[in-house]
Amino acid sequence: MTWQQIKKKLEELNIYHPSLLPAIHQLIDVDSSLKEIRKTLKKDGFSIKTTSREGADRIVPHPLLNELNKMEITKANILNSLMLTPASLKRNGVEIQPTKDDDFDDALKKRVDNIETVKTNKRK
C-alpha cells in the first residue's frame, strides 16, 4: 500500500484533505509493520520452543502473534477513520458503486459460474 494509492482512493471518493496526511502515514507504517510481522511468522512459525530454568522444553505461541492482532486492529481503526471501508462509507453517507475490476466481485462471479456449471453437468 503506497501513499499515492491511498490518496487516489480518497480523491475518487471526494474525501481527501491534507489534514488526513498523518493518518495516511500511520496507515503506511502499520501496513509495513504488518508485512514484516507476517514475514517473520512465516519463517519462524506460529509457535516457538522455549526452555524453562529447570531445563524443561515447552512450545508456546509466538510473541509476535499478539503484536499482529494489535496491528490488525489498529489498521482497521485507521481505515475506518479514513473512510476506506464499505461500512464507514455507508455510515458517513457516501454512496459507492462497485467497480467493474473489483477482484472480490470477479472471484464471486467465477465461483457462482463454477457452481452453476457443476449443477448443469450433474443434470446431464
mmCIF file of N, CA and C in Angstrom:
data_model
loop_
_atom_site.group_PDB
_atom_site.id
_atom_site.type_symbol
_atom_site.label_atom_id
_atom_site.label_comp_id
_atom_site.label_asym_id
_atom_site.label_seq_id
_atom_site.Cartn_x
_atom_site.Cartn_y
_atom_site.Cartn_z
ATOM 1 N N MET A 1 0.852 -1.164 0.000
ATOM 2 C CA MET A 1 0.000 0.000 0.000
ATOM 3 C C MET A 1 0.906 1.239 0.000
ATOM 4 N N THR A 2 0.691 2.101 -0.960
ATOM 5 C CA THR A 2 1.518 3.298 -1.045
ATOM 6 C C THR A 2 0.678 4.539 -0.763
ATOM 7 N N TRP A 3 1.376 5.619 -0.502
ATOM 8 C CA TRP A 3 0.731 6.890 -0.220
ATOM 9 C C TRP A 3 -0.113 7.325 -1.415
ATOM 10 N N GLN A 4 0.429 7.138 -2.623
ATOM 11 C CA GLN A 4 -0.285 7.552 -3.831
ATOM 12 C C GLN A 4 -1.577 6.753 -4.020
ATOM 13 N N GLN A 5 -1.541 5.443 -3.715
ATOM 14 C CA GLN A 5 -2.741 4.616 -3.847
ATOM 15 C C GLN A 5 -3.837 5.077 -2.890
ATOM 16 N N ILE A 6 -3.440 5.371 -1.663
ATOM 17 C CA ILE A 6 -4.412 5.808 -0.667
ATOM 18 C C ILE A 6 -4.988 7.159 -1.051
ATOM 19 N N LYS A 7 -4.117 8.091 -1.458
ATOM 20 C CA LYS A 7 -4.568 9.425 -1.844
ATOM 21 C C LYS A 7 -5.510 9.346 -3.039
ATOM 22 N N LYS A 8 -5.181 8.510 -4.018
ATOM 23 C CA LYS A 8 -6.022 8.357 -5.205
ATOM 24 C C LYS A 8 -7.405 7.851 -4.818
ATOM 25 N N LYS A 9 -7.447 6.843 -3.931
ATOM 26 C CA LYS A 9 -8.735 6.283 -3.496
ATOM 27 C C LYS A 9 -9.562 7.341 -2.769
ATOM 28 N N LEU A 10 -8.920 8.114 -1.897
ATOM 29 C CA LEU A 10 -9.632 9.166 -1.168
ATOM 30 C C LEU A 10 -10.129 10.249 -2.119
ATOM 31 N N GLU A 11 -9.336 10.579 -3.141
ATOM 32 C CA GLU A 11 -9.759 11.581 -4.121
ATOM 33 C C GLU A 11 -10.926 11.077 -4.949
ATOM 34 N N GLU A 12 -10.920 9.780 -5.289
ATOM 35 C CA GLU A 12 -12.044 9.196 -6.028
ATOM 36 C C GLU A 12 -13.335 9.320 -5.236
ATOM 37 N N LEU A 13 -13.232 9.205 -3.932
ATOM 38 C CA LEU A 13 -14.410 9.298 -3.061
ATOM 39 C C LEU A 13 -14.735 10.738 -2.671
ATOM 40 N N ASN A 14 -13.927 11.688 -3.153
ATOM 41 C CA ASN A 14 -14.082 13.114 -2.834
ATOM 42 C C ASN A 14 -14.017 13.391 -1.343
ATOM 43 N N ILE A 15 -13.132 12.673 -0.646
ATOM 44 C CA ILE A 15 -12.993 12.897 0.794
ATOM 45 C C ILE A 15 -11.552 13.210 1.182
ATOM 46 N N TYR A 16 -10.665 13.403 0.197
ATOM 47 C CA TYR A 16 -9.266 13.702 0.519
ATOM 48 C C TYR A 16 -9.144 15.131 1.025
ATOM 49 N N HIS A 17 -8.343 15.283 2.066
ATOM 50 C CA HIS A 17 -7.998 16.599 2.601
ATOM 51 C C HIS A 17 -6.584 16.487 3.170
ATOM 52 N N PRO A 18 -5.762 17.521 2.997
ATOM 53 C CA PRO A 18 -4.388 17.443 3.517
ATOM 54 C C PRO A 18 -4.289 17.132 5.004
ATOM 55 N N SER A 19 -5.330 17.398 5.759
ATOM 56 C CA SER A 19 -5.290 17.099 7.199
ATOM 57 C C SER A 19 -5.281 15.584 7.457
ATOM 58 N N LEU A 20 -5.556 14.788 6.434
ATOM 59 C CA LEU A 20 -5.553 13.330 6.584
ATOM 60 C C LEU A 20 -4.150 12.731 6.455
ATOM 61 N N LEU A 21 -3.170 13.558 6.104
ATOM 62 C CA LEU A 21 -1.816 13.045 5.882
ATOM 63 C C LEU A 21 -1.234 12.280 7.069
ATOM 64 N N PRO A 22 -1.356 12.759 8.308
ATOM 65 C CA PRO A 22 -0.812 11.966 9.424
ATOM 66 C C PRO A 22 -1.437 10.572 9.521
ATOM 67 N N ALA A 23 -2.736 10.482 9.313
ATOM 68 C CA ALA A 23 -3.393 9.175 9.364
ATOM 69 C C ALA A 23 -2.931 8.290 8.212
ATOM 70 N N ILE A 24 -2.728 8.877 7.040
ATOM 71 C CA ILE A 24 -2.245 8.119 5.886
ATOM 72 C C ILE A 24 -0.854 7.573 6.164
ATOM 73 N N HIS A 25 0.011 8.414 6.709
ATOM 74 C CA HIS A 25 1.372 7.960 7.032
ATOM 75 C C HIS A 25 1.358 6.878 8.112
ATOM 76 N N GLN A 26 0.479 7.023 9.083
ATOM 77 C CA GLN A 26 0.366 5.999 10.126
ATOM 78 C C GLN A 26 -0.113 4.679 9.523
ATOM 79 N N LEU A 27 -1.064 4.750 8.589
ATOM 80 C CA LEU A 27 -1.550 3.547 7.921
ATOM 81 C C LEU A 27 -0.430 2.861 7.152
ATOM 82 N N ILE A 28 0.397 3.620 6.486
ATOM 83 C CA ILE A 28 1.520 3.049 5.736
ATOM 84 C C ILE A 28 2.510 2.388 6.685
ATOM 85 N N ASP A 29 2.796 3.034 7.810
ATOM 86 C CA ASP A 29 3.704 2.451 8.807
ATOM 87 C C ASP A 29 3.146 1.143 9.372
ATOM 88 N N VAL A 30 1.875 1.147 9.709
ATOM 89 C CA VAL A 30 1.244 -0.048 10.267
ATOM 90 C C VAL A 30 1.251 -1.167 9.229
ATOM 91 N N ASP A 31 0.941 -0.821 7.986
ATOM 92 C CA ASP A 31 0.906 -1.828 6.930
ATOM 93 C C ASP A 31 2.286 -2.448 6.697
ATOM 94 N N SER A 32 3.329 -1.620 6.698
ATOM 95 C CA SER A 32 4.674 -2.168 6.508
ATOM 96 C C SER A 32 5.093 -3.021 7.711
ATOM 97 N N SER A 33 4.701 -2.622 8.912
ATOM 98 C CA SER A 33 5.000 -3.429 10.099
ATOM 99 C C SER A 33 4.281 -4.777 10.037
ATOM 100 N N LEU A 34 3.030 -4.753 9.578
ATOM 101 C CA LEU A 34 2.277 -5.998 9.437
ATOM 102 C C LEU A 34 2.959 -6.946 8.456
ATOM 103 N N LYS A 35 3.458 -6.395 7.366
ATOM 104 C CA LYS A 35 4.151 -7.233 6.378
ATOM 105 C C LYS A 35 5.383 -7.879 6.989
ATOM 106 N N GLU A 36 6.133 -7.117 7.774
ATOM 107 C CA GLU A 36 7.332 -7.655 8.423
ATOM 108 C C GLU A 36 6.971 -8.735 9.442
ATOM 109 N N ILE A 37 5.920 -8.503 10.221
ATOM 110 C CA ILE A 37 5.499 -9.482 11.217
ATOM 111 C C ILE A 37 5.057 -10.775 10.531
ATOM 112 N N ARG A 38 4.260 -10.638 9.466
ATOM 113 C CA ARG A 38 3.812 -11.834 8.736
ATOM 114 C C ARG A 38 4.985 -12.596 8.142
ATOM 115 N N LYS A 39 5.958 -11.860 7.630
ATOM 116 C CA LYS A 39 7.147 -12.484 7.047
ATOM 117 C C LYS A 39 7.906 -13.270 8.124
ATOM 118 N N THR A 40 8.062 -12.668 9.293
ATOM 119 C CA THR A 40 8.753 -13.326 10.401
ATOM 120 C C THR A 40 7.984 -14.554 10.874
ATOM 121 N N LEU A 41 6.662 -14.423 10.996
ATOM 122 C CA LEU A 41 5.846 -15.560 11.432
ATOM 123 C C LEU A 41 5.884 -16.692 10.414
ATOM 124 N N LYS A 42 5.925 -16.344 9.149
ATOM 125 C CA LYS A 42 6.001 -17.379 8.118
ATOM 126 C C LYS A 42 7.325 -18.134 8.226
ATOM 127 N N LYS A 43 8.393 -17.396 8.538
ATOM 128 C CA LYS A 43 9.717 -18.018 8.664
ATOM 129 C C LYS A 43 9.827 -18.831 9.960
ATOM 130 N N ASP A 44 9.379 -18.252 11.089
ATOM 131 C CA ASP A 44 9.544 -18.889 12.398
ATOM 132 C C ASP A 44 8.438 -19.871 12.753
ATOM 133 N N GLY A 45 7.252 -19.683 12.202
ATOM 134 C CA GLY A 45 6.098 -20.491 12.589
ATOM 135 C C GLY A 45 5.289 -19.769 13.655
ATOM 136 N N PHE A 46 4.123 -20.316 13.956
ATOM 137 C CA PHE A 46 3.222 -19.669 14.916
ATOM 138 C C PHE A 46 3.514 -20.037 16.358
ATOM 139 N N SER A 47 4.418 -20.975 16.561
ATOM 140 C CA SER A 47 4.804 -21.329 17.927
ATOM 141 C C SER A 47 6.319 -21.477 17.974
ATOM 142 N N ILE A 48 6.854 -21.267 19.166
ATOM 143 C CA ILE A 48 8.305 -21.391 19.338
ATOM 144 C C ILE A 48 8.587 -22.295 20.533
ATOM 145 N N LYS A 49 9.763 -22.855 20.517
ATOM 146 C CA LYS A 49 10.169 -23.748 21.599
ATOM 147 C C LYS A 49 11.012 -22.952 22.593
ATOM 148 N N THR A 50 10.638 -23.022 23.853
ATOM 149 C CA THR A 50 11.399 -22.342 24.902
ATOM 150 C C THR A 50 11.834 -23.359 25.945
ATOM 151 N N THR A 51 12.866 -22.980 26.673
ATOM 152 C CA THR A 51 13.359 -23.850 27.743
ATOM 153 C C THR A 51 13.232 -23.109 29.067
ATOM 154 N N SER A 52 12.622 -23.777 30.045
ATOM 155 C CA SER A 52 12.467 -23.164 31.360
ATOM 156 C C SER A 52 13.788 -23.241 32.125
ATOM 157 N N ARG A 53 13.834 -22.604 33.286
ATOM 158 C CA ARG A 53 15.044 -22.634 34.123
ATOM 159 C C ARG A 53 15.389 -24.043 34.578
ATOM 160 N N GLU A 54 14.353 -24.844 34.705
ATOM 161 C CA GLU A 54 14.570 -26.221 35.141
ATOM 162 C C GLU A 54 15.049 -27.117 34.006
ATOM 163 N N GLY A 55 15.070 -26.584 32.802
ATOM 164 C CA GLY A 55 15.533 -27.358 31.657
ATOM 165 C C GLY A 55 14.438 -28.039 30.867
ATOM 166 N N ALA A 56 13.198 -27.794 31.228
ATOM 167 C CA ALA A 56 12.076 -28.409 30.506
ATOM 168 C C ALA A 56 11.767 -27.592 29.255
ATOM 169 N N ASP A 57 11.582 -28.305 28.166
ATOM 170 C CA ASP A 57 11.205 -27.646 26.917
ATOM 171 C C ASP A 57 9.688 -27.576 26.820
ATOM 172 N N ARG A 58 9.217 -26.475 26.280
ATOM 173 C CA ARG A 58 7.787 -26.357 26.031
ATOM 174 C C ARG A 58 7.562 -25.481 24.806
ATOM 175 N N ILE A 59 6.455 -25.696 24.172
ATOM 176 C CA ILE A 59 6.106 -24.942 22.975
ATOM 177 C C ILE A 59 5.068 -23.896 23.369
ATOM 178 N N VAL A 60 5.346 -22.650 23.008
ATOM 179 C CA VAL A 60 4.454 -21.536 23.340
ATOM 180 C C VAL A 60 4.113 -20.768 22.060
ATOM 181 N N PRO A 61 3.011 -20.029 22.074
ATOM 182 C CA PRO A 61 2.676 -19.210 20.915
ATOM 183 C C PRO A 61 3.765 -18.158 20.670
ATOM 184 N N HIS A 62 3.990 -17.862 19.411
ATOM 185 C CA HIS A 62 4.992 -16.857 19.057
ATOM 186 C C HIS A 62 4.583 -15.512 19.645
ATOM 187 N N PRO A 63 5.509 -14.784 20.259
ATOM 188 C CA PRO A 63 5.179 -13.483 20.863
ATOM 189 C C PRO A 63 4.653 -12.456 19.856
ATOM 190 N N LEU A 64 5.019 -12.611 18.587
ATOM 191 C CA LEU A 64 4.552 -11.654 17.590
ATOM 192 C C LEU A 64 3.076 -11.817 17.239
ATOM 193 N N LEU A 65 2.461 -12.922 17.651
ATOM 194 C CA LEU A 65 1.031 -13.095 17.373
ATOM 195 C C LEU A 65 0.199 -12.015 18.052
ATOM 196 N N ASN A 66 0.563 -11.648 19.285
ATOM 197 C CA ASN A 66 -0.147 -10.563 19.976
ATOM 198 C C ASN A 66 0.032 -9.247 19.250
ATOM 199 N N GLU A 67 1.250 -8.994 18.804
ATOM 200 C CA GLU A 67 1.521 -7.762 18.061
ATOM 201 C C GLU A 67 0.750 -7.738 16.746
ATOM 202 N N LEU A 68 0.670 -8.888 16.088
ATOM 203 C CA LEU A 68 -0.076 -8.983 14.833
ATOM 204 C C LEU A 68 -1.537 -8.609 15.058
ATOM 205 N N ASN A 69 -2.129 -9.148 16.113
ATOM 206 C CA ASN A 69 -3.525 -8.822 16.418
ATOM 207 C C ASN A 69 -3.714 -7.344 16.709
ATOM 208 N N LYS A 70 -2.817 -6.762 17.501
ATOM 209 C CA LYS A 70 -2.910 -5.334 17.828
ATOM 210 C C LYS A 70 -2.781 -4.476 16.569
ATOM 211 N N MET A 71 -1.836 -4.861 15.692
ATOM 212 C CA MET A 71 -1.613 -4.086 14.466
ATOM 213 C C MET A 71 -2.807 -4.196 13.520
ATOM 214 N N GLU A 72 -3.421 -5.369 13.454
ATOM 215 C CA GLU A 72 -4.608 -5.545 12.606
ATOM 216 C C GLU A 72 -5.746 -4.661 13.100
ATOM 217 N N ILE A 73 -5.923 -4.585 14.412
ATOM 218 C CA ILE A 73 -6.968 -3.739 14.983
ATOM 219 C C ILE A 73 -6.665 -2.271 14.694
ATOM 220 N N THR A 74 -5.405 -1.878 14.862
ATOM 221 C CA THR A 74 -5.007 -0.506 14.575
ATOM 222 C C THR A 74 -5.258 -0.167 13.114
ATOM 223 N N LYS A 75 -4.889 -1.085 12.221
ATOM 224 C CA LYS A 75 -5.099 -0.840 10.785
ATOM 225 C C LYS A 75 -6.584 -0.682 10.482
ATOM 226 N N ALA A 76 -7.414 -1.540 11.061
ATOM 227 C CA ALA A 76 -8.862 -1.445 10.834
ATOM 228 C C ALA A 76 -9.404 -0.113 11.333
ATOM 229 N N ASN A 77 -8.929 0.339 12.486
ATOM 230 C CA ASN A 77 -9.378 1.630 13.028
ATOM 231 C C ASN A 77 -8.961 2.788 12.135
ATOM 232 N N ILE A 78 -7.745 2.736 11.613
ATOM 233 C CA ILE A 78 -7.278 3.808 10.719
ATOM 234 C C ILE A 78 -8.083 3.796 9.425
ATOM 235 N N LEU A 79 -8.303 2.605 8.869
ATOM 236 C CA LEU A 79 -9.104 2.513 7.635
ATOM 237 C C LEU A 79 -10.507 3.057 7.854
ATOM 238 N N ASN A 80 -11.085 2.768 9.020
ATOM 239 C CA ASN A 80 -12.410 3.314 9.335
ATOM 240 C C ASN A 80 -12.365 4.828 9.448
ATOM 241 N N SER A 81 -11.342 5.359 10.100
ATOM 242 C CA SER A 81 -11.261 6.808 10.270
ATOM 243 C C SER A 81 -11.026 7.525 8.940
ATOM 244 N N LEU A 82 -10.359 6.856 8.010
ATOM 245 C CA LEU A 82 -10.142 7.437 6.681
ATOM 246 C C LEU A 82 -11.306 7.156 5.734
ATOM 247 N N MET A 83 -12.315 6.456 6.228
ATOM 248 C CA MET A 83 -13.476 6.055 5.444
ATOM 249 C C MET A 83 -13.060 5.212 4.233
ATOM 250 N N LEU A 84 -12.218 4.240 4.475
ATOM 251 C CA LEU A 84 -11.766 3.361 3.411
ATOM 252 C C LEU A 84 -12.343 1.948 3.541
ATOM 253 N N THR A 85 -13.396 1.817 4.323
ATOM 254 C CA THR A 85 -14.093 0.536 4.411
ATOM 255 C C THR A 85 -15.536 0.769 3.964
ATOM 256 N N PRO A 86 -16.166 -0.221 3.389
ATOM 257 C CA PRO A 86 -17.555 -0.046 2.959
ATOM 258 C C PRO A 86 -18.485 0.381 4.095
ATOM 259 N N ALA A 87 -18.280 -0.182 5.278
ATOM 260 C CA ALA A 87 -19.147 0.156 6.416
ATOM 261 C C ALA A 87 -18.981 1.623 6.817
ATOM 262 N N SER A 88 -17.740 2.114 6.851
ATOM 263 C CA SER A 88 -17.527 3.511 7.246
ATOM 264 C C SER A 88 -18.055 4.470 6.186
ATOM 265 N N LEU A 89 -17.963 4.078 4.919
ATOM 266 C CA LEU A 89 -18.512 4.919 3.856
ATOM 267 C C LEU A 89 -20.027 5.008 3.982
ATOM 268 N N LYS A 90 -20.644 3.864 4.234
ATOM 269 C CA LYS A 90 -22.099 3.827 4.365
ATOM 270 C C LYS A 90 -22.561 4.657 5.561
ATOM 271 N N ARG A 91 -21.827 4.542 6.690
ATOM 272 C CA ARG A 91 -22.165 5.315 7.901
ATOM 273 C C ARG A 91 -22.100 6.812 7.640
ATOM 274 N N ASN A 92 -21.175 7.231 6.775
ATOM 275 C CA ASN A 92 -20.992 8.649 6.507
ATOM 276 C C ASN A 92 -21.755 9.125 5.273
ATOM 277 N N GLY A 93 -22.625 8.269 4.752
ATOM 278 C CA GLY A 93 -23.496 8.673 3.658
ATOM 279 C C GLY A 93 -22.833 8.766 2.300
ATOM 280 N N VAL A 94 -21.706 8.121 2.114
ATOM 281 C CA VAL A 94 -21.026 8.145 0.821
ATOM 282 C C VAL A 94 -21.479 6.928 0.028
ATOM 283 N N GLU A 95 -22.103 7.191 -1.126
ATOM 284 C CA GLU A 95 -22.554 6.101 -1.987
ATOM 285 C C GLU A 95 -21.417 5.664 -2.880
ATOM 286 N N ILE A 96 -21.178 4.368 -2.934
ATOM 287 C CA ILE A 96 -20.151 3.856 -3.830
ATOM 288 C C ILE A 96 -20.785 2.846 -4.768
ATOM 289 N N GLN A 97 -20.320 2.890 -5.995
ATOM 290 C CA GLN A 97 -20.763 1.931 -6.987
ATOM 291 C C GLN A 97 -19.660 0.901 -7.162
ATOM 292 N N PRO A 98 -20.011 -0.373 -7.201
ATOM 293 C CA PRO A 98 -18.975 -1.380 -7.402
ATOM 294 C C PRO A 98 -18.282 -1.163 -8.745
ATOM 295 N N THR A 99 -16.978 -1.307 -8.738
ATOM 296 C CA THR A 99 -16.228 -1.126 -9.976
ATOM 297 C C THR A 99 -16.189 -2.435 -10.741
ATOM 298 N N LYS A 100 -16.019 -2.311 -12.028
ATOM 299 C CA LYS A 100 -16.002 -3.492 -12.880
ATOM 300 C C LYS A 100 -14.793 -4.374 -12.593
ATOM 301 N N ASP A 101 -13.695 -3.762 -12.187
ATOM 302 C CA ASP A 101 -12.464 -4.518 -11.954
ATOM 303 C C ASP A 101 -12.290 -4.924 -10.488
ATOM 304 N N ASP A 102 -13.387 -4.999 -9.771
ATOM 305 C CA ASP A 102 -13.334 -5.394 -8.370
ATOM 306 C C ASP A 102 -12.979 -6.878 -8.272
ATOM 307 N N ASP A 103 -11.863 -7.191 -7.637
ATOM 308 C CA ASP A 103 -11.388 -8.568 -7.525
ATOM 309 C C ASP A 103 -12.386 -9.457 -6.797
ATOM 310 N N PHE A 104 -12.984 -8.945 -5.732
ATOM 311 C CA PHE A 104 -13.924 -9.742 -4.957
ATOM 312 C C PHE A 104 -15.136 -10.113 -5.802
ATOM 313 N N ASP A 105 -15.679 -9.120 -6.531
ATOM 314 C CA ASP A 105 -16.833 -9.397 -7.378
ATOM 315 C C ASP A 105 -16.492 -10.409 -8.464
ATOM 316 N N ASP A 106 -15.302 -10.280 -9.047
ATOM 317 C CA ASP A 106 -14.877 -11.232 -10.074
ATOM 318 C C ASP A 106 -14.749 -12.638 -9.498
ATOM 319 N N ALA A 107 -14.143 -12.739 -8.334
ATOM 320 C CA ALA A 107 -13.978 -14.048 -7.698
ATOM 321 C C ALA A 107 -15.331 -14.656 -7.360
ATOM 322 N N LEU A 108 -16.248 -13.837 -6.857
ATOM 323 C CA LEU A 108 -17.576 -14.324 -6.519
ATOM 324 C C LEU A 108 -18.311 -14.779 -7.774
ATOM 325 N N LYS A 109 -18.218 -14.012 -8.851
ATOM 326 C CA LYS A 109 -18.881 -14.379 -10.102
ATOM 327 C C LYS A 109 -18.321 -15.692 -10.645
ATOM 328 N N LYS A 110 -16.998 -15.856 -10.604
ATOM 329 C CA LYS A 110 -16.390 -17.100 -11.068
ATOM 330 C C LYS A 110 -16.872 -18.271 -10.225
ATOM 331 N N ARG A 111 -16.978 -18.059 -8.919
ATOM 332 C CA ARG A 111 -17.428 -19.121 -8.014
ATOM 333 C C ARG A 111 -18.858 -19.531 -8.350
ATOM 334 N N VAL A 112 -19.723 -18.531 -8.552
ATOM 335 C CA VAL A 112 -21.124 -18.813 -8.894
ATOM 336 C C VAL A 112 -21.200 -19.515 -10.245
ATOM 337 N N ASP A 113 -20.423 -19.058 -11.227
ATOM 338 C CA ASP A 113 -20.402 -19.692 -12.545
ATOM 339 C C ASP A 113 -19.948 -21.146 -12.443
ATOM 340 N N ASN A 114 -18.939 -21.409 -11.619
ATOM 341 C CA ASN A 114 -18.461 -22.781 -11.444
ATOM 342 C C ASN A 114 -19.528 -23.668 -10.812
ATOM 343 N N ILE A 115 -20.244 -23.135 -9.826
ATOM 344 C CA ILE A 115 -21.301 -23.902 -9.168
ATOM 345 C C ILE A 115 -22.407 -24.226 -10.171
ATOM 346 N N GLU A 116 -22.791 -23.232 -10.986
ATOM 347 C CA GLU A 116 -23.839 -23.470 -11.977
ATOM 348 C C GLU A 116 -23.389 -24.472 -13.026
ATOM 349 N N THR A 117 -22.115 -24.440 -13.395
ATOM 350 C CA THR A 117 -21.592 -25.400 -14.360
ATOM 351 C C THR A 117 -21.647 -26.813 -13.801
ATOM 352 N N VAL A 118 -21.286 -26.959 -12.527
ATOM 353 C CA VAL A 118 -21.326 -28.267 -11.885
ATOM 354 C C VAL A 118 -22.769 -28.777 -11.820
ATOM 355 N N LYS A 119 -23.713 -27.909 -11.469
ATOM 356 C CA LYS A 119 -25.125 -28.298 -11.411
ATOM 357 C C LYS A 119 -25.609 -28.735 -12.778
ATOM 358 N N THR A 120 -25.243 -27.996 -13.832
ATOM 359 C CA THR A 120 -25.644 -28.337 -15.188
ATOM 360 C C THR A 120 -25.066 -29.672 -15.613
ATOM 361 N N ASN A 121 -23.816 -29.916 -15.283
ATOM 362 C CA ASN A 121 -23.166 -31.178 -15.636
ATOM 363 C C ASN A 121 -23.777 -32.363 -14.908
ATOM 364 N N LYS A 122 -24.231 -32.166 -13.676
ATOM 365 C CA LYS A 122 -24.856 -33.254 -12.903
ATOM 366 C C LYS A 122 -26.213 -33.629 -13.507
ATOM 367 N N ARG A 123 -26.910 -32.670 -14.086
ATOM 368 C CA ARG A 123 -28.231 -32.921 -14.661
ATOM 369 C C ARG A 123 -28.139 -33.764 -15.934
ATOM 370 N N LYS A 124 -27.027 -33.666 -16.624
ATOM 371 C CA LYS A 124 -26.887 -34.373 -17.915
ATOM 372 C C LYS A 124 -26.742 -35.837 -17.770
#
